[in-house]
XYZ file of C-alpha atoms in Angstrom:
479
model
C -51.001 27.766 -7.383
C -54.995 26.392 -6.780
C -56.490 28.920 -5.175
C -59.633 26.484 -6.058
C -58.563 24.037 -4.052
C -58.199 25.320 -0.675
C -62.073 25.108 -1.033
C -63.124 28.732 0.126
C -65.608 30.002 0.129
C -64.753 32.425 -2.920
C -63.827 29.159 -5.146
C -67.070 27.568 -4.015
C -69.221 30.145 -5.547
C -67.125 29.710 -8.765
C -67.686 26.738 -8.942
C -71.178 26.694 -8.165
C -71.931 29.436 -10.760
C -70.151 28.185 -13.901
C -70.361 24.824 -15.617
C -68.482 21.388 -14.185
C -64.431 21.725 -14.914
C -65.017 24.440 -16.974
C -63.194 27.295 -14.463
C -59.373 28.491 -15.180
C -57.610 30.660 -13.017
C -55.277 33.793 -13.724
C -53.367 35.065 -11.406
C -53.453 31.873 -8.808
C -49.661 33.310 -7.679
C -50.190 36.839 -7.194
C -49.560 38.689 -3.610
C -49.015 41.671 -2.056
C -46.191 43.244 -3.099
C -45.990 46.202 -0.178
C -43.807 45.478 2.849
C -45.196 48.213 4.574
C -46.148 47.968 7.867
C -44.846 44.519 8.130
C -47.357 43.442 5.392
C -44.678 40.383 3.900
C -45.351 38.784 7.323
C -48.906 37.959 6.207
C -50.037 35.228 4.015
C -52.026 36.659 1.234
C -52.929 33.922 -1.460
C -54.217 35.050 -4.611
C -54.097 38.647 -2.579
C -57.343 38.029 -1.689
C -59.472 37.730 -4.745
C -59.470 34.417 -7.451
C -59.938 35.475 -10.770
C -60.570 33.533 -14.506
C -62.708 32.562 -16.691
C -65.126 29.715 -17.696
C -68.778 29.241 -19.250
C -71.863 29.275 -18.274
C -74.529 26.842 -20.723
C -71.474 27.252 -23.184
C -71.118 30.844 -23.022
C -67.740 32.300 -22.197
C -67.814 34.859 -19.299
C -64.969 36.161 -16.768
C -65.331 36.013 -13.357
C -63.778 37.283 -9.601
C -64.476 36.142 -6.328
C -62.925 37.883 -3.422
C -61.977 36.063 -0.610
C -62.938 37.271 3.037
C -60.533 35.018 4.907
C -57.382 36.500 3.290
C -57.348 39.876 5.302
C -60.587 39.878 5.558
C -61.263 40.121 1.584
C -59.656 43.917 2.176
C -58.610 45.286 -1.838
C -54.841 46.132 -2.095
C -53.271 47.303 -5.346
C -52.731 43.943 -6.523
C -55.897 42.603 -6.042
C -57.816 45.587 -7.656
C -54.964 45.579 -10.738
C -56.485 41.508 -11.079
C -59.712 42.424 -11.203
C -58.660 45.170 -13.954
C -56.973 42.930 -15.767
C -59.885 40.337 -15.817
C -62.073 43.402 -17.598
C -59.296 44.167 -20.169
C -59.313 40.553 -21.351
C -63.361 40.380 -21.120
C -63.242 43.205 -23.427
C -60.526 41.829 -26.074
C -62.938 38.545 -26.291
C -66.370 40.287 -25.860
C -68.095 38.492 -22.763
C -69.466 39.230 -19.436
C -68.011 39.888 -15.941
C -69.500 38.642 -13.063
C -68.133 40.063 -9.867
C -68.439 37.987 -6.384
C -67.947 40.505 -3.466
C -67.395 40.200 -0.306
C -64.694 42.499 0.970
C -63.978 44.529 3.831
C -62.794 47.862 2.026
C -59.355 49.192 1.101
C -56.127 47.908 2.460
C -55.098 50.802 4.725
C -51.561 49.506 4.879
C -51.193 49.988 1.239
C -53.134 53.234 1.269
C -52.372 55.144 -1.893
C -51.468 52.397 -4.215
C -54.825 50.668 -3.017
C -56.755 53.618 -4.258
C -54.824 54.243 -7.226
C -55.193 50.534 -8.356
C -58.889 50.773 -6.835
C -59.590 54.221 -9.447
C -58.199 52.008 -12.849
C -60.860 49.609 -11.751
C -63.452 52.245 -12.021
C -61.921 53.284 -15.200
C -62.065 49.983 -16.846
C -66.058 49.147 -15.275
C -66.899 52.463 -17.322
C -65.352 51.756 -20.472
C -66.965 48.253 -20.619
C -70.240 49.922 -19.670
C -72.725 49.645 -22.990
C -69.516 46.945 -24.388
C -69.974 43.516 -22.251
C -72.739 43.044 -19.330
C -71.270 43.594 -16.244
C -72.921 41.839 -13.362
C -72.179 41.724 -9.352
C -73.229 40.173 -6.624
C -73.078 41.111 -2.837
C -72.283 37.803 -0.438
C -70.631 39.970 2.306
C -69.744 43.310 3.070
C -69.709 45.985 0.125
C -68.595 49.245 1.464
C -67.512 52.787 1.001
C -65.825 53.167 -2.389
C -66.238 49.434 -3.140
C -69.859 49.992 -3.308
C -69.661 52.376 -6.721
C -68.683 48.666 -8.498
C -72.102 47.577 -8.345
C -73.563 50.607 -9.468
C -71.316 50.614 -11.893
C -72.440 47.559 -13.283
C -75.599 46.457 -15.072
C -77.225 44.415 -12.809
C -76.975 43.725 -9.102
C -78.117 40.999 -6.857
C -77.683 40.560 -2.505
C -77.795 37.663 0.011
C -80.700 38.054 1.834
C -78.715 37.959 5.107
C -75.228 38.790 5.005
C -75.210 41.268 2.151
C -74.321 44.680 3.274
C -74.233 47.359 0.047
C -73.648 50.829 1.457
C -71.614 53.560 1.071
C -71.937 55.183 4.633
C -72.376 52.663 7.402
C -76.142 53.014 8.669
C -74.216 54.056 11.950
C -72.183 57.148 10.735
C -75.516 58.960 9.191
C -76.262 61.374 11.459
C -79.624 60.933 13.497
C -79.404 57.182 12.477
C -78.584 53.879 13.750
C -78.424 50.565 12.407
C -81.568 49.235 14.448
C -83.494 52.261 13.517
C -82.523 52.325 9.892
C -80.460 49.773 8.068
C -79.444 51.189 5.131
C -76.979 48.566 4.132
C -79.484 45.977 3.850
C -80.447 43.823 1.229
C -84.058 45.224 1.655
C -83.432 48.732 2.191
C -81.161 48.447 -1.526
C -83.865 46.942 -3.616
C -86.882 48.357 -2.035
C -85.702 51.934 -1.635
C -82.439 52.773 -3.210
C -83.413 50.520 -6.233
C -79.612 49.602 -6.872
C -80.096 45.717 -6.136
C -82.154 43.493 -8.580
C -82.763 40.458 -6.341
C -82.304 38.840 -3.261
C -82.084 35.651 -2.355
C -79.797 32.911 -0.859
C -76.586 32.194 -2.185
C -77.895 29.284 -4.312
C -80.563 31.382 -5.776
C -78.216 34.052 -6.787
C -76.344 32.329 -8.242
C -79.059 30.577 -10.080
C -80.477 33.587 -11.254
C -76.893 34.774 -12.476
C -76.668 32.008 -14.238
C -80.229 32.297 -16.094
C -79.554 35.858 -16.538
C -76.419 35.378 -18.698
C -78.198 32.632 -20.887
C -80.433 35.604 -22.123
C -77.713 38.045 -22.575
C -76.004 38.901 -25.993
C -72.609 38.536 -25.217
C -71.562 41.807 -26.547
C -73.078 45.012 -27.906
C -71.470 43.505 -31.268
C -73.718 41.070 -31.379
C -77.427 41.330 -32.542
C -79.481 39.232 -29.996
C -79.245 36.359 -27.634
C -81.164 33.125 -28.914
C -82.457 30.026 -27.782
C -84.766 27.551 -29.787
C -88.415 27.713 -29.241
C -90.334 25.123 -28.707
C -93.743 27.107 -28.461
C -96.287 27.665 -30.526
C -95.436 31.199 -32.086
C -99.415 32.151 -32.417
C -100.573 30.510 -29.342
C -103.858 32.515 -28.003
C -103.114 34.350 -24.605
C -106.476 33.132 -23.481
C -107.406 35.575 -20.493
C -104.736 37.897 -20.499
C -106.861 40.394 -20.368
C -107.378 39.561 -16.761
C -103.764 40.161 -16.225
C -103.762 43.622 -17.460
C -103.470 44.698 -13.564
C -100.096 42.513 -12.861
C -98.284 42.911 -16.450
C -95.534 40.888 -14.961
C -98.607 37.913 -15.349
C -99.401 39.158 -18.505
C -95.873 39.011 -19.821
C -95.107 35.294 -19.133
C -97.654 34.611 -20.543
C -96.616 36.120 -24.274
C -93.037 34.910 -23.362
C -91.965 31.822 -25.179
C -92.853 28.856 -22.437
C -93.876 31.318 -19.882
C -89.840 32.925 -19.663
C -89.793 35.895 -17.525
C -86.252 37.463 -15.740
C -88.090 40.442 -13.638
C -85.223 43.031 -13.131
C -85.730 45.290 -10.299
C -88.719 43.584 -8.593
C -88.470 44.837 -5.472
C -87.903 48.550 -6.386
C -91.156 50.978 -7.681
C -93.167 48.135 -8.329
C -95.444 50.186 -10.488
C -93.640 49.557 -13.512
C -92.265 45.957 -14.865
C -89.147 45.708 -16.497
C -87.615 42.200 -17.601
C -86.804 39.913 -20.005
C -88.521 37.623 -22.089
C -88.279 35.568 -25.188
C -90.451 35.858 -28.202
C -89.336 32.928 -30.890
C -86.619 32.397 -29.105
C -85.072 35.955 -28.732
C -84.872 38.200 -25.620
C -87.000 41.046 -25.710
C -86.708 43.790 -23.035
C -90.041 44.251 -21.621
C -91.344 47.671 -19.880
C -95.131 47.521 -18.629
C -97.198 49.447 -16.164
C -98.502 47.968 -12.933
C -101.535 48.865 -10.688
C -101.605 45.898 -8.667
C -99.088 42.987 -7.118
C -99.870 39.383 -7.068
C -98.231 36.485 -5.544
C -98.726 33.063 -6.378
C -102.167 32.416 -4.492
C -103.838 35.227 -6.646
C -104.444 37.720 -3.568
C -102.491 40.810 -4.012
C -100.027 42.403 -2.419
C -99.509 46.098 -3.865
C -101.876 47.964 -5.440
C -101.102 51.239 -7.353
C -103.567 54.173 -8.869
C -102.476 53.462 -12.793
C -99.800 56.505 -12.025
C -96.433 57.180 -13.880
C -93.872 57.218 -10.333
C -90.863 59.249 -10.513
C -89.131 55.626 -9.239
C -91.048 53.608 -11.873
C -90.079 56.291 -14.475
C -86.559 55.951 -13.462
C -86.556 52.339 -13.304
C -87.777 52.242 -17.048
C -85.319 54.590 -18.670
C -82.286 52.678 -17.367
C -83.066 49.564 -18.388
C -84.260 50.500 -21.739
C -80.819 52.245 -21.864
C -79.334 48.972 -21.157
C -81.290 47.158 -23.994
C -80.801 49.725 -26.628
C -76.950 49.626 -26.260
C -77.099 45.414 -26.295
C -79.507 45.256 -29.490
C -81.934 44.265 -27.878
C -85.575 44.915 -29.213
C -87.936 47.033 -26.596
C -91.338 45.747 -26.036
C -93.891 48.223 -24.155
C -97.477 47.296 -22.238
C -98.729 50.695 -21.669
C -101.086 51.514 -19.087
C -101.068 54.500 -17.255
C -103.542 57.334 -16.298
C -101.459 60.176 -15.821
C -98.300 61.050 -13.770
C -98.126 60.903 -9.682
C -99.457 63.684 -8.098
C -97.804 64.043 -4.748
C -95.235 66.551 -2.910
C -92.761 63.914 -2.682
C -93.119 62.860 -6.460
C -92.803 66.066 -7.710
C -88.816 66.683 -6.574
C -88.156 63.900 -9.327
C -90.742 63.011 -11.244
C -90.273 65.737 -13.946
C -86.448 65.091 -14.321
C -87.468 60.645 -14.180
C -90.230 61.253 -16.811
C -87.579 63.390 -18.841
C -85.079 60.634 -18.651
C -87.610 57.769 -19.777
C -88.548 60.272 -22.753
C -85.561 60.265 -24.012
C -84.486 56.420 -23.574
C -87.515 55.610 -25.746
C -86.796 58.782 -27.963
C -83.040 58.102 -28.087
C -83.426 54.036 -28.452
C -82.900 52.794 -32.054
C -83.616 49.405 -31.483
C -86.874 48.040 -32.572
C -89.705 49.256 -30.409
C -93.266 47.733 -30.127
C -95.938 48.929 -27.760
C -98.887 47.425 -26.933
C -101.788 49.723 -25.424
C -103.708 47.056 -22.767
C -105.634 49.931 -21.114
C -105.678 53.238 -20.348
C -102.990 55.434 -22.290
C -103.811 59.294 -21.139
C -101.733 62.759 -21.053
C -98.403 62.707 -21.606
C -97.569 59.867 -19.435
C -99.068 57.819 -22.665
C -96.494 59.800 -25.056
C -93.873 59.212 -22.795
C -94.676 55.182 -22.683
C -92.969 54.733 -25.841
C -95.659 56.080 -28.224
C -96.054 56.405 -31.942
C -94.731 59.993 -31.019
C -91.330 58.865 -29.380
C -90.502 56.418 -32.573
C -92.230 53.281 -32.158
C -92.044 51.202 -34.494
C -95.559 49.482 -34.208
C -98.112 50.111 -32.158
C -101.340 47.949 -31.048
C -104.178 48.576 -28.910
C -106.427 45.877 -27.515
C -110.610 46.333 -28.309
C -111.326 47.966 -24.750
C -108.291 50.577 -24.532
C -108.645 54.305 -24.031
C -106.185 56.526 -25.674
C -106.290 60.435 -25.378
C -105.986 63.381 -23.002
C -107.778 61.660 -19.896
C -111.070 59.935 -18.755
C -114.080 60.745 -20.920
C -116.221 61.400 -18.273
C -113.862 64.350 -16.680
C -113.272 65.793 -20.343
C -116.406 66.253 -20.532
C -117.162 67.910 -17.294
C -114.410 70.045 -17.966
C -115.963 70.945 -21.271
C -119.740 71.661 -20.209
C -118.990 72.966 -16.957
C -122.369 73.585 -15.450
C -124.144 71.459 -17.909
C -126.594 68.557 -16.236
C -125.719 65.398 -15.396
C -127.610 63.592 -18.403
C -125.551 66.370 -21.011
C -122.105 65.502 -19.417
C -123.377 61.764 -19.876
C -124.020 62.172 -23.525
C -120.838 64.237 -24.154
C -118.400 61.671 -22.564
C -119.617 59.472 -24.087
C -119.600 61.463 -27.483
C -115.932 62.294 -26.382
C -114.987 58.603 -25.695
C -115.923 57.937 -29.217
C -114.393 60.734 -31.311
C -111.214 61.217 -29.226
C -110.524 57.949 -26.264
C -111.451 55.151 -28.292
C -108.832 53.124 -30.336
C -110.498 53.604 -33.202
C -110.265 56.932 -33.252
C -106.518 57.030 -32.306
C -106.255 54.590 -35.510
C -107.885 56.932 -37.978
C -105.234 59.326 -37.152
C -102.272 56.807 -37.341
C -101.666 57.189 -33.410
C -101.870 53.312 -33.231
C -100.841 50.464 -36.497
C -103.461 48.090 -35.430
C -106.352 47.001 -33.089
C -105.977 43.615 -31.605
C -107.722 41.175 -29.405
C -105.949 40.628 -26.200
C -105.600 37.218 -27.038
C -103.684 37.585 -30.157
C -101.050 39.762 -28.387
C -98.211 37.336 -28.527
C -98.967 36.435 -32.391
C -98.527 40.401 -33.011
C -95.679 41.249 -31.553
C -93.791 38.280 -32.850
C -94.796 39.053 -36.277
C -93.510 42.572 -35.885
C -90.118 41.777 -33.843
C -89.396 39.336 -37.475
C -90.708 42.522 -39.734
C -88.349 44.864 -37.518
C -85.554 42.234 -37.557
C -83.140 44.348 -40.212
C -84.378 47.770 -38.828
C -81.699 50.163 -38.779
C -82.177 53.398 -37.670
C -79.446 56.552 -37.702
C -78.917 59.586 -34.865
C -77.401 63.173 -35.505
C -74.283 62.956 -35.532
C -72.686 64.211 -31.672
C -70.503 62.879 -28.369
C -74.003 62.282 -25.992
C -76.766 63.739 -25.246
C -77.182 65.441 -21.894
C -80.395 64.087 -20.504
């Protein structure tokens, strides 16, 4: 049976996501098998969900798409024991799932063997997790228990207008109501709950899906993903210095042709985290952010240099993500301290503990790059010499130490006149903020000019190419 060819709109996305011809279905003639409640009345092709395989530029991957017009995309146990079996032959071949959703819940006329199905599925999305990149995306309604699949996976994207993610309906939280507070929306899930990585229309997801998977590895068996480079490998950043505010800026412009797959834009914009390529491999890329610009240079967010409790968060799951694929971590650090405010400090100890130990725990290669200010321990926990980095770099204008000069010093002479506290800061920015000083003592490999940034840290990714680095020996850590 062609489930393809009854041209739904679940076998249109397939076909719009992977390469001409190159989709195969398995499972085309599964249905229900319950009679329950009159269920082998109904008509339910494919029970509701096509599933195969295909490639994407070449590269093998495994895909579902559920489809809302077969009881209204509702999961029974057949369709959930598809979608299981889809992962179990993703992981015997070592490639990607990409999930298409648009379902309206469990199938309460098969009740129990719905949710038992519905369970192995959540079995099989954790043992792939850190194995294969998992990656859904929300065209319709995700709810209740379907909503764990996403966050279950490694990366998440929403139509702008018909995607609803949520695990209560905004209507059954109490106090709330949909036009006072939709929670299922693609905005409120990528701006506040930070589980969604992009929105768009269903043409750009699926675009960005497909560019996202062309700078995956494949597998955590496999060292990198690679694609040839037609760049100049010491091209001069010229002015990138001026983009030390947006580091998302700063980042194309190191990245091999300007290549830059922003992960979580739209959540705790204070810190960047993305992809980019250096010689042709994908680098994970963590940077602070102080400001937000779009594409007519006025900006849009501005932020006080801080370390967030979100942006901390945001930071220590994706460099998670890239230590279990092999892929190297690079680091623009630029932070003044951590966010004082009563609604930081529920999380931010427990966000800048988890970020500690990704960078800590992480034994792929790890380069940082110091573009500004690098005080406290908000700089230790930005992947410093401290935390194991491998190499670290400071441009000529950096500051690297406790905090401002200035403020040291005040602290230090208390009382003392304003030309003293002058003098002493900026004695103090000399023997213990400048990047000199934080050389002498081995704190930082090399000082650089901001233009030779990209030169640097391609030289070092090739020196760090065979590192291999060892743990003590345990189950997991805790953190």
């Amino acid at each position: 049976m062609d489930n393809m060819a009854t041209g739904s709109a679940a076998g249109n996305r397939i076909e719009a996501l992977l390469d001409a011809g190159s989709f195969v279905e398995i499972g085309g003639a599964v249905t229900a098998r319950t009679t329950d409640f009159n269920m082998q009345e109904k008509e339910t092709p494919a029970d509701g969900v096509i599933t195969g395989y295909g490639v994407i530029d070449g590269n093998l991957v495994y895909v579902y798409s559920q489809d809302a017009s077969v009881l209204n995309g509702a999961i029974g146990e057949m369709h959930a024991k598809k979608i299981a079996n889809i992962y179990d032959m993703a992981m015997k071949m070592g490639a990607p799932v990409i999930g298409l959703v648009d379902c309206a819940g469990l199938r309460l006329q098969e009740a129990t063997d719905a949710l038992e199905a519905f369970g192995n599925l959540y079995l099989k999305q954790t043992m792939a997790s850190g194995v294969i990149p998992q990656v859904t995306a929300v065209f319709g309604t995700c709810g209740g228990g379907l909503a764990v699949v996403p966050a279950l996976t490694d990366f998440t994207f929403m139509e702008g207008k018909s995607g609803k993610l949520f695990i209560n309906s905004p209507n059954a939280i109490p106090g709330n109501e949909i036009s006072k507070c939709d929670t299922s929306s693609a905005q409120f899930q990528s701006e506040k709950a930070g589980l969604v990585d992009d929105i768009g229309t269903e043409e750009e997801i699926l675009g960005s899906i497909r560019s996202l998977v062309c700078m995956l590895p494949c597998n955590n068996e496999e060292d990198a993903s690679y694609d040839e480079c037609a760049d100049d490998l010491n091209r001069a950043c010229t002015g990138i210095e001026n983009a030390a505010e947006d580091t998302a800026i700063a980042l194309a412009q190191i990245s091999d042709s300007n290549i830059f797959f922003e992960t979580k834009k739209h959540y705790a914009k204070d810190m960047v985290t993305g992809f980019i390529r250096l010689n042709g491999m994908t680098v994970g890329a963590v940077a602070n952010r102080s400001k937000v610009y779009n594409a007519d240079a006025e900006v849009t967010d501005e932020f006080d240099g801080s370390l967030s409790a979100g942006g901390a968060g945001k930071a220590a799951e994706f460099v998670k993500f890239c230590d279990a694929f092999n892929i190297p971590v690079l680091t623009l650090t630029n932070v003044s301290g951590f966010e004082a405010s009563e609604c930081a400090e529920k999380n931010l100890a427990r966000e800048a503990a988890r970020l500690t130990y990704a960078f800590a725990d992480a034994t792929v290669p790890k380069v940082n790059v110091i573009i500004g200010k690098a005080y406290g321990s908000a700089y230790v926990t930005m992947n410093s010499k401290a935390l194991g980095a491998d190499m670290v770099y400071a441009w000529q204008d950096a500051e690297i130490g406790m905090m401002d000069a200035s403020l040291a010093a005040k602290i230090m002479y208390a009382g003392a006149d304003a030309d003293v506290i002058k003098e002493k800061a900026s004695e103090y920015k000399e023997i213990q903020s400048s990047p000199l000083a934080a050389a002498r003592r081995g704190y930082v490999d090399t000082i650089i000019a901001p233009a030779d940034t990209r030169k640097y840290v391609i030289g070092a990714l090739e020196m760090l190419f065979t590192k291999r680095e060892d743990r003590p020996v345990k189950k997991h850590g805790t953190v």
